[in-house]
Tab-separated table of C-alpha atoms in Angstrom:
chain	number	residue	atom	x	y	z
A	1	MET	CA	14.830	4.451	-12.458
A	2	GLN	CA	12.093	2.663	-10.506
A	3	THR	CA	11.049	-0.865	-11.031
A	4	THR	CA	7.502	-1.977	-11.789
A	5	SER	CA	6.835	-3.110	-8.276
A	6	ASP	CA	8.069	0.191	-6.816
A	7	TYR	CA	5.187	2.136	-8.460
A	8	PHE	CA	2.568	-0.306	-7.228
A	9	GLY	CA	3.770	-0.316	-3.706
A	10	LYS	CA	4.001	3.476	-3.567
A	11	LEU	CA	0.579	3.918	-5.170
A	12	VAL	CA	-0.979	1.577	-2.557
A	13	GLY	CA	0.599	3.668	0.210
A	14	MET	CA	-0.679	6.836	-1.221
A	15	LEU	CA	-4.163	5.388	-1.502
A	16	ARG	CA	-4.201	4.311	2.089
A	17	MET	CA	-3.106	7.883	2.954
A	18	ALA	CA	-5.950	9.270	0.994
A	19	ASP	CA	-8.328	7.055	2.959
A	20	TYR	CA	-9.100	4.641	0.185
A	21	GLU	CA	-9.689	1.041	1.227
A	22	PHE	CA	-9.005	-2.164	-0.735
A	23	LEU	CA	-12.199	-3.586	-2.112
A	24	MET	CA	-11.208	-6.486	-4.372
A	25	GLN	CA	-8.838	-7.962	-6.895
A	26	SER	CA	-9.799	-8.384	-10.452
A	27	PRO	CA	-10.630	-11.895	-11.658
A	28	ASP	CA	-7.396	-12.201	-13.585
A	29	CYS	CA	-5.422	-10.769	-10.671
A	30	THR	CA	-3.908	-7.929	-12.775
A	31	HIS	CA	-5.577	-5.049	-11.072
A	32	GLU	CA	-6.796	-4.146	-7.595
A	33	ILE	CA	-9.980	-2.112	-7.062
A	34	TRP	CA	-9.837	0.541	-4.229
A	35	ARG	CA	-12.703	2.659	-2.999
A	36	ARG	CA	-13.364	5.756	-1.006
A	37	TYR	CA	-17.115	6.432	-0.471
A	38	GLU	CA	-18.587	6.235	-3.961
A	39	ASN	CA	-15.234	6.670	-5.782
A	40	PHE	CA	-13.662	3.649	-7.198
A	41	ILE	CA	-10.083	3.319	-8.726
A	42	SER	CA	-8.487	0.450	-10.539
A	43	VAL	CA	-4.719	0.107	-9.950
A	44	PRO	CA	-2.729	-2.222	-12.116
A	45	ARG	CA	-0.462	-4.566	-10.241
A	46	MET	CA	2.237	-4.118	-12.937
A	47	CYS	CA	2.295	-0.359	-13.304
A	48	LYS	CA	5.013	0.092	-15.904
A	49	SER	CA	5.143	3.819	-16.299
A	50	ARG	CA	5.294	6.909	-14.066
A	51	HIS	CA	2.848	8.525	-16.449
A	52	ALA	CA	0.187	5.750	-15.583
A	53	ALA	CA	1.056	6.136	-11.930
A	54	ASN	CA	0.630	10.020	-12.117
A	55	ALA	CA	-2.597	9.515	-13.970
A	56	ILE	CA	-3.985	7.400	-10.964
A	57	LEU	CA	-2.756	9.971	-8.507
A	58	LYS	CA	-4.548	12.776	-10.504
A	59	ALA	CA	-7.720	10.745	-10.515
A	60	ILE	CA	-7.765	10.608	-6.770
A	61	ASP	CA	-6.739	14.376	-6.484
A	62	PHE	CA	-3.444	13.373	-4.665
A	63	PRO	CA	-0.918	16.258	-4.616
A	64	TYR	CA	2.196	14.151	-5.466
A	65	GLN	CA	3.746	13.179	-8.694
A	66	PHE	CA	6.472	10.644	-9.552
């Protein structure tokens, strides 16, 4: 079983592979906002489930699932 930080770190790596760039952190520091051209995605720093991680990957059309 993966820990919470494992999902966040792997999601960030996959966002970078998909040419997304870090834009900003949310004011309460719980999410990071990433963008690629006009597409924006919010990634929770404490991603607790693989289902949430897979939903983020699906939103960016990344061909990998946890």
